[in-house]
Amino acid sequence: IMNRLLVIGGISVALIAGMVSMGGADPIVNVGEVKYADEAGNTSTRVSEPAVINGPYLVITKKASRRDVKQGERFTYTITVKNIGSQPARNVVVKDRLPDELKFIENSQRCSRKDAKMSIEKGSTILKYLLATMGAGEEEDFECDCECF
């Protein structure tokens, strides 16, 4: 842990940074965990997003715009990928495999980054997004529209 007091133009600025260094370049990953039970005694465990030092660490979540879908109805999937590590991730590939009950709506793929490459594997329901790099702290959304059939 490092603490410094800088004086910039007569203004005091405190810099407080916490960092663990083991002297190497290998990532250090640490997570927190919580266990709990509901009134019926069913137990659950949740794990935090990891704290990562000395490397990239990507976290992915997927959400649907609707929870209930009937045959013929459309909705949007959003995949969010965040680099919570301390270094850039390179050659990032995000794959989205749809269940057999759904189909992609042609040309509906979107990404928050203009340089993302998007494709659908021929004869399949696998959508791929490619990013050359994802910086530390960066977050990207990948979306596609689907139909239930």
mmCIF file with all atom_site columns, C-alpha atoms in Angstrom:
data_model
loop_
_atom_site.group_PDB
_atom_site.id
_atom_site.type_symbol
_atom_site.label_atom_id
_atom_site.label_alt_id
_atom_site.label_comp_id
_atom_site.label_asym_id
_atom_site.label_entity_id
_atom_site.label_seq_id
_atom_site.pdbx_PDB_ins_code
_atom_site.Cartn_x
_atom_site.Cartn_y
_atom_site.Cartn_z
_atom_site.occupancy
_atom_site.B_iso_or_equiv
_atom_site.pdbx_formal_charge
_atom_site.auth_seq_id
_atom_site.auth_comp_id
_atom_site.auth_asym_id
_atom_site.auth_atom_id
_atom_site.pdbx_PDB_model_num
ATOM 1   C CA . ILE A 1 1   ? 0.000   0.000   0.000   1.00 0.00 ? 1   ILE A CA 1
ATOM 2   C CA . MET A 1 2   ? 1.357   3.389   -0.972  1.00 0.00 ? 2   MET A CA 1
ATOM 3   C CA . ASN A 1 3   ? 0.215   6.782   0.321   1.00 0.00 ? 3   ASN A CA 1
ATOM 4   C CA . ARG A 1 4   ? 1.528   10.091  -1.030  1.00 0.00 ? 4   ARG A CA 1
ATOM 5   C CA . LEU A 1 5   ? 0.656   13.719  -0.581  1.00 0.00 ? 5   LEU A CA 1
ATOM 6   C CA . LEU A 1 6   ? 1.299   15.853  -3.648  1.00 0.00 ? 6   LEU A CA 1
ATOM 7   C CA . VAL A 1 7   ? 1.089   19.614  -3.812  1.00 0.00 ? 7   VAL A CA 1
ATOM 8   C CA . ILE A 1 8   ? -0.028  20.811  -7.234  1.00 0.00 ? 8   ILE A CA 1
ATOM 9   C CA . GLY A 1 9   ? -0.321  24.555  -7.706  1.00 0.00 ? 9   GLY A CA 1
ATOM 10  C CA . GLY A 1 10  ? -0.848  25.086  -3.990  1.00 0.00 ? 10  GLY A CA 1
ATOM 11  C CA . ILE A 1 11  ? -3.577  22.398  -3.797  1.00 0.00 ? 11  ILE A CA 1
ATOM 12  C CA . SER A 1 12  ? -2.882  19.293  -1.734  1.00 0.00 ? 12  SER A CA 1
ATOM 13  C CA . VAL A 1 13  ? -3.877  16.049  -3.469  1.00 0.00 ? 13  VAL A CA 1
ATOM 14  C CA . ALA A 1 14  ? -3.753  12.765  -1.573  1.00 0.00 ? 14  ALA A CA 1
ATOM 15  C CA . LEU A 1 15  ? -2.940  9.669   -3.599  1.00 0.00 ? 15  LEU A CA 1
ATOM 16  C CA . ILE A 1 16  ? -3.835  6.411   -1.948  1.00 0.00 ? 16  ILE A CA 1
ATOM 17  C CA . ALA A 1 17  ? -3.291  3.212   -3.885  1.00 0.00 ? 17  ALA A CA 1
ATOM 18  C CA . GLY A 1 18  ? -3.538  -0.383  -2.788  1.00 0.00 ? 18  GLY A CA 1
ATOM 19  C CA . MET A 1 19  ? -1.548  -2.916  -4.744  1.00 0.00 ? 19  MET A CA 1
ATOM 20  C CA . VAL A 1 20  ? -0.209  -6.374  -4.074  1.00 0.00 ? 20  VAL A CA 1
ATOM 21  C CA . SER A 1 21  ? 2.942   -7.295  -5.911  1.00 0.00 ? 21  SER A CA 1
ATOM 22  C CA . MET A 1 22  ? 4.605   -10.666 -5.752  1.00 0.00 ? 22  MET A CA 1
ATOM 23  C CA . GLY A 1 23  ? 7.505   -9.490  -7.899  1.00 0.00 ? 23  GLY A CA 1
ATOM 24  C CA . GLY A 1 24  ? 6.272   -11.324 -11.004 1.00 0.00 ? 24  GLY A CA 1
ATOM 25  C CA . ALA A 1 25  ? 3.886   -10.729 -13.861 1.00 0.00 ? 25  ALA A CA 1
ATOM 26  C CA . ASP A 1 26  ? 1.452   -13.526 -12.993 1.00 0.00 ? 26  ASP A CA 1
ATOM 27  C CA . PRO A 1 27  ? -2.072  -12.326 -12.203 1.00 0.00 ? 27  PRO A CA 1
ATOM 28  C CA . ILE A 1 28  ? -3.222  -12.385 -8.588  1.00 0.00 ? 28  ILE A CA 1
ATOM 29  C CA . VAL A 1 29  ? -6.936  -13.142 -8.252  1.00 0.00 ? 29  VAL A CA 1
ATOM 30  C CA . ASN A 1 30  ? -9.018  -12.787 -5.093  1.00 0.00 ? 30  ASN A CA 1
ATOM 31  C CA . VAL A 1 31  ? -12.782 -13.220 -4.598  1.00 0.00 ? 31  VAL A CA 1
ATOM 32  C CA . GLY A 1 32  ? -15.261 -12.860 -1.755  1.00 0.00 ? 32  GLY A CA 1
ATOM 33  C CA . GLU A 1 33  ? -18.045 -15.328 -1.024  1.00 0.00 ? 33  GLU A CA 1
ATOM 34  C CA . VAL A 1 34  ? -21.370 -15.148 0.816   1.00 0.00 ? 34  VAL A CA 1
ATOM 35  C CA . LYS A 1 35  ? -23.546 -18.099 1.856   1.00 0.00 ? 35  LYS A CA 1
ATOM 36  C CA . TYR A 1 36  ? -27.136 -17.748 3.029   1.00 0.00 ? 36  TYR A CA 1
ATOM 37  C CA . ALA A 1 37  ? -30.414 -19.644 3.449   1.00 0.00 ? 37  ALA A CA 1
ATOM 38  C CA . ASP A 1 38  ? -34.029 -18.715 2.759   1.00 0.00 ? 38  ASP A CA 1
ATOM 39  C CA . GLU A 1 39  ? -36.934 -19.367 5.150   1.00 0.00 ? 39  GLU A CA 1
ATOM 40  C CA . ALA A 1 40  ? -37.340 -22.924 3.826   1.00 0.00 ? 40  ALA A CA 1
ATOM 41  C CA . GLY A 1 41  ? -33.695 -23.708 4.570   1.00 0.00 ? 41  GLY A CA 1
ATOM 42  C CA . ASN A 1 42  ? -32.545 -23.726 0.926   1.00 0.00 ? 42  ASN A CA 1
ATOM 43  C CA . THR A 1 43  ? -28.956 -22.530 0.815   1.00 0.00 ? 43  THR A CA 1
ATOM 44  C CA . SER A 1 44  ? -27.246 -20.422 -1.815  1.00 0.00 ? 44  SER A CA 1
ATOM 45  C CA . THR A 1 45  ? -23.705 -19.255 -2.389  1.00 0.00 ? 45  THR A CA 1
ATOM 46  C CA . ARG A 1 46  ? -22.673 -16.178 -4.328  1.00 0.00 ? 46  ARG A CA 1
ATOM 47  C CA . VAL A 1 47  ? -19.138 -15.238 -5.301  1.00 0.00 ? 47  VAL A CA 1
ATOM 48  C CA . SER A 1 48  ? -18.017 -11.668 -5.980  1.00 0.00 ? 48  SER A CA 1
ATOM 49  C CA . GLU A 1 49  ? -16.372 -10.475 -9.117  1.00 0.00 ? 49  GLU A CA 1
ATOM 50  C CA . PRO A 1 50  ? -12.679 -11.080 -8.577  1.00 0.00 ? 50  PRO A CA 1
ATOM 51  C CA . ALA A 1 51  ? -10.158 -8.419  -7.775  1.00 0.00 ? 51  ALA A CA 1
ATOM 52  C CA . VAL A 1 52  ? -7.290  -8.918  -10.213 1.00 0.00 ? 52  VAL A CA 1
ATOM 53  C CA . ILE A 1 53  ? -3.812  -7.477  -10.135 1.00 0.00 ? 53  ILE A CA 1
ATOM 54  C CA . ASN A 1 54  ? -1.081  -7.975  -12.766 1.00 0.00 ? 54  ASN A CA 1
ATOM 55  C CA . GLY A 1 55  ? -3.304  -9.151  -15.600 1.00 0.00 ? 55  GLY A CA 1
ATOM 56  C CA . PRO A 1 56  ? -6.556  -8.980  -17.556 1.00 0.00 ? 56  PRO A CA 1
ATOM 57  C CA . TYR A 1 57  ? -9.686  -10.653 -16.192 1.00 0.00 ? 57  TYR A CA 1
ATOM 58  C CA . LEU A 1 58  ? -12.909 -10.689 -18.200 1.00 0.00 ? 58  LEU A CA 1
ATOM 59  C CA . VAL A 1 59  ? -16.343 -11.030 -16.604 1.00 0.00 ? 59  VAL A CA 1
ATOM 60  C CA . ILE A 1 60  ? -19.362 -11.850 -18.789 1.00 0.00 ? 60  ILE A CA 1
ATOM 61  C CA . THR A 1 61  ? -23.096 -11.471 -18.139 1.00 0.00 ? 61  THR A CA 1
ATOM 62  C CA . LYS A 1 62  ? -26.045 -12.178 -20.424 1.00 0.00 ? 62  LYS A CA 1
ATOM 63  C CA . LYS A 1 63  ? -29.526 -10.702 -20.083 1.00 0.00 ? 63  LYS A CA 1
ATOM 64  C CA . ALA A 1 64  ? -32.737 -11.009 -22.075 1.00 0.00 ? 64  ALA A CA 1
ATOM 65  C CA . SER A 1 65  ? -34.971 -7.991  -22.666 1.00 0.00 ? 65  SER A CA 1
ATOM 66  C CA . ARG A 1 66  ? -37.997 -10.143 -21.761 1.00 0.00 ? 66  ARG A CA 1
ATOM 67  C CA . ARG A 1 67  ? -38.475 -12.986 -19.277 1.00 0.00 ? 67  ARG A CA 1
ATOM 68  C CA . ASP A 1 68  ? -41.530 -14.571 -20.929 1.00 0.00 ? 68  ASP A CA 1
ATOM 69  C CA . VAL A 1 69  ? -41.595 -15.171 -24.680 1.00 0.00 ? 69  VAL A CA 1
ATOM 70  C CA . LYS A 1 70  ? -44.222 -16.985 -26.757 1.00 0.00 ? 70  LYS A CA 1
ATOM 71  C CA . GLN A 1 71  ? -43.848 -18.543 -30.183 1.00 0.00 ? 71  GLN A CA 1
ATOM 72  C CA . GLY A 1 72  ? -43.335 -15.872 -32.850 1.00 0.00 ? 72  GLY A CA 1
ATOM 73  C CA . GLU A 1 73  ? -42.282 -13.157 -30.392 1.00 0.00 ? 73  GLU A CA 1
ATOM 74  C CA . ARG A 1 74  ? -38.993 -11.292 -30.581 1.00 0.00 ? 74  ARG A CA 1
ATOM 75  C CA . PHE A 1 75  ? -36.624 -10.073 -27.885 1.00 0.00 ? 75  PHE A CA 1
ATOM 76  C CA . THR A 1 76  ? -33.040 -8.885  -27.461 1.00 0.00 ? 76  THR A CA 1
ATOM 77  C CA . TYR A 1 77  ? -30.120 -10.604 -25.785 1.00 0.00 ? 77  TYR A CA 1
ATOM 78  C CA . THR A 1 78  ? -27.406 -8.343  -24.361 1.00 0.00 ? 78  THR A CA 1
ATOM 79  C CA . ILE A 1 79  ? -24.017 -9.760  -23.439 1.00 0.00 ? 79  ILE A CA 1
ATOM 80  C CA . THR A 1 80  ? -21.829 -7.460  -21.363 1.00 0.00 ? 80  THR A CA 1
ATOM 81  C CA . VAL A 1 81  ? -18.111 -8.164  -21.087 1.00 0.00 ? 81  VAL A CA 1
ATOM 82  C CA . LYS A 1 82  ? -15.980 -6.163  -18.663 1.00 0.00 ? 82  LYS A CA 1
ATOM 83  C CA . ASN A 1 83  ? -12.226 -6.297  -18.139 1.00 0.00 ? 83  ASN A CA 1
ATOM 84  C CA . ILE A 1 84  ? -11.944 -5.921  -14.362 1.00 0.00 ? 84  ILE A CA 1
ATOM 85  C CA . GLY A 1 85  ? -8.233  -6.725  -14.457 1.00 0.00 ? 85  GLY A CA 1
ATOM 86  C CA . SER A 1 86  ? -5.323  -4.347  -14.389 1.00 0.00 ? 86  SER A CA 1
ATOM 87  C CA . GLN A 1 87  ? -4.040  -4.977  -17.939 1.00 0.00 ? 87  GLN A CA 1
ATOM 88  C CA . PRO A 1 88  ? -5.522  -5.148  -21.456 1.00 0.00 ? 88  PRO A CA 1
ATOM 89  C CA . ALA A 1 89  ? -6.974  -8.398  -22.810 1.00 0.00 ? 89  ALA A CA 1
ATOM 90  C CA . ARG A 1 90  ? -6.016  -9.257  -26.384 1.00 0.00 ? 90  ARG A CA 1
ATOM 91  C CA . ASN A 1 91  ? -7.751  -11.303 -29.109 1.00 0.00 ? 91  ASN A CA 1
ATOM 92  C CA . VAL A 1 92  ? -11.083 -11.354 -27.265 1.00 0.00 ? 92  VAL A CA 1
ATOM 93  C CA . VAL A 1 93  ? -13.667 -13.785 -28.711 1.00 0.00 ? 93  VAL A CA 1
ATOM 94  C CA . VAL A 1 94  ? -17.234 -13.709 -27.409 1.00 0.00 ? 94  VAL A CA 1
ATOM 95  C CA . LYS A 1 95  ? -19.497 -16.586 -28.524 1.00 0.00 ? 95  LYS A CA 1
ATOM 96  C CA . ASP A 1 96  ? -23.249 -16.658 -28.113 1.00 0.00 ? 96  ASP A CA 1
ATOM 97  C CA . ARG A 1 97  ? -24.829 -20.074 -28.748 1.00 0.00 ? 97  ARG A CA 1
ATOM 98  C CA . LEU A 1 98  ? -28.618 -19.953 -28.951 1.00 0.00 ? 98  LEU A CA 1
ATOM 99  C CA . PRO A 1 99  ? -30.843 -22.849 -27.869 1.00 0.00 ? 99  PRO A CA 1
ATOM 100 C CA . ASP A 1 100 ? -32.675 -24.745 -30.630 1.00 0.00 ? 100 ASP A CA 1
ATOM 101 C CA . GLU A 1 101 ? -35.986 -23.008 -29.772 1.00 0.00 ? 101 GLU A CA 1
ATOM 102 C CA . LEU A 1 102 ? -34.615 -19.617 -30.874 1.00 0.00 ? 102 LEU A CA 1
ATOM 103 C CA . LYS A 1 103 ? -33.296 -18.137 -34.084 1.00 0.00 ? 103 LYS A CA 1
ATOM 104 C CA . PHE A 1 104 ? -31.216 -15.039 -34.757 1.00 0.00 ? 104 PHE A CA 1
ATOM 105 C CA . ILE A 1 105 ? -32.884 -12.163 -36.575 1.00 0.00 ? 105 ILE A CA 1
ATOM 106 C CA . GLU A 1 106 ? -30.631 -11.570 -39.560 1.00 0.00 ? 106 GLU A CA 1
ATOM 107 C CA . ASN A 1 107 ? -28.387 -8.464  -39.393 1.00 0.00 ? 107 ASN A CA 1
ATOM 108 C CA . SER A 1 108 ? -29.512 -7.613  -35.839 1.00 0.00 ? 108 SER A CA 1
ATOM 109 C CA . GLN A 1 109 ? -26.079 -7.988  -34.181 1.00 0.00 ? 109 GLN A CA 1
ATOM 110 C CA . ARG A 1 110 ? -24.787 -4.831  -32.541 1.00 0.00 ? 110 ARG A CA 1
ATOM 111 C CA . CYS A 1 111 ? -21.738 -3.896  -30.520 1.00 0.00 ? 111 CYS A CA 1
ATOM 112 C CA . SER A 1 112 ? -20.855 -0.767  -28.587 1.00 0.00 ? 112 SER A CA 1
ATOM 113 C CA . ARG A 1 113 ? -17.458 -0.705  -30.365 1.00 0.00 ? 113 ARG A CA 1
ATOM 114 C CA . LYS A 1 114 ? -17.094 0.193   -34.020 1.00 0.00 ? 114 LYS A CA 1
ATOM 115 C CA . ASP A 1 115 ? -13.992 -2.008  -34.517 1.00 0.00 ? 115 ASP A CA 1
ATOM 116 C CA . ALA A 1 116 ? -15.718 -5.249  -33.396 1.00 0.00 ? 116 ALA A CA 1
ATOM 117 C CA . LYS A 1 117 ? -15.980 -7.973  -36.010 1.00 0.00 ? 117 LYS A CA 1
ATOM 118 C CA . MET A 1 118 ? -19.222 -9.950  -35.918 1.00 0.00 ? 118 MET A CA 1
ATOM 119 C CA . SER A 1 119 ? -20.135 -13.206 -37.645 1.00 0.00 ? 119 SER A CA 1
ATOM 120 C CA . ILE A 1 120 ? -22.500 -16.173 -37.473 1.00 0.00 ? 120 ILE A CA 1
ATOM 121 C CA . GLU A 1 121 ? -20.935 -19.601 -37.918 1.00 0.00 ? 121 GLU A CA 1
ATOM 122 C CA . LYS A 1 122 ? -22.435 -21.180 -41.051 1.00 0.00 ? 122 LYS A CA 1
ATOM 123 C CA . GLY A 1 123 ? -25.203 -23.676 -40.432 1.00 0.00 ? 123 GLY A CA 1
ATOM 124 C CA . SER A 1 124 ? -25.295 -22.996 -36.709 1.00 0.00 ? 124 SER A CA 1
ATOM 125 C CA . THR A 1 125 ? -26.789 -20.723 -34.088 1.00 0.00 ? 125 THR A CA 1
ATOM 126 C CA . ILE A 1 126 ? -23.427 -19.443 -32.846 1.00 0.00 ? 126 ILE A CA 1
ATOM 127 C CA . LEU A 1 127 ? -22.812 -15.717 -33.041 1.00 0.00 ? 127 LEU A CA 1
ATOM 128 C CA . LYS A 1 128 ? -19.214 -14.539 -32.638 1.00 0.00 ? 128 LYS A CA 1
ATOM 129 C CA . TYR A 1 129 ? -17.832 -11.123 -31.742 1.00 0.00 ? 129 TYR A CA 1
ATOM 130 C CA . LEU A 1 130 ? -14.104 -10.418 -32.068 1.00 0.00 ? 130 LEU A CA 1
ATOM 131 C CA . LEU A 1 131 ? -12.153 -7.571  -30.446 1.00 0.00 ? 131 LEU A CA 1
ATOM 132 C CA . ALA A 1 132 ? -8.435  -7.008  -30.942 1.00 0.00 ? 132 ALA A CA 1
ATOM 133 C CA . THR A 1 133 ? -8.021  -5.564  -27.427 1.00 0.00 ? 133 THR A CA 1
ATOM 134 C CA . MET A 1 134 ? -10.051 -4.677  -24.386 1.00 0.00 ? 134 MET A CA 1
ATOM 135 C CA . GLY A 1 135 ? -8.384  -2.243  -22.013 1.00 0.00 ? 135 GLY A CA 1
ATOM 136 C CA . ALA A 1 136 ? -8.341  -2.494  -18.235 1.00 0.00 ? 136 ALA A CA 1
ATOM 137 C CA . GLY A 1 137 ? -11.679 -1.209  -16.925 1.00 0.00 ? 137 GLY A CA 1
ATOM 138 C CA . GLU A 1 138 ? -13.328 -1.342  -20.366 1.00 0.00 ? 138 GLU A CA 1
ATOM 139 C CA . GLU A 1 139 ? -16.873 -2.641  -20.734 1.00 0.00 ? 139 GLU A CA 1
ATOM 140 C CA . GLU A 1 140 ? -18.536 -3.623  -24.012 1.00 0.00 ? 140 GLU A CA 1
ATOM 141 C CA . ASP A 1 141 ? -22.118 -4.603  -24.878 1.00 0.00 ? 141 ASP A CA 1
ATOM 142 C CA . PHE A 1 142 ? -22.938 -7.102  -27.613 1.00 0.00 ? 142 PHE A CA 1
ATOM 143 C CA . GLU A 1 143 ? -26.561 -7.442  -28.684 1.00 0.00 ? 143 GLU A CA 1
ATOM 144 C CA . CYS A 1 144 ? -28.668 -9.520  -31.031 1.00 0.00 ? 144 CYS A CA 1
ATOM 145 C CA . ASP A 1 145 ? -32.382 -9.881  -31.639 1.00 0.00 ? 145 ASP A CA 1
ATOM 146 C CA . CYS A 1 146 ? -33.965 -13.325 -31.505 1.00 0.00 ? 146 CYS A CA 1
ATOM 147 C CA . GLU A 1 147 ? -37.306 -14.948 -32.247 1.00 0.00 ? 147 GLU A CA 1
ATOM 148 C CA . CYS A 1 148 ? -38.926 -17.868 -30.457 1.00 0.00 ? 148 CYS A CA 1
ATOM 149 C CA . PHE A 1 149 ? -40.291 -20.509 -32.852 1.00 0.00 ? 149 PHE A CA 1
#
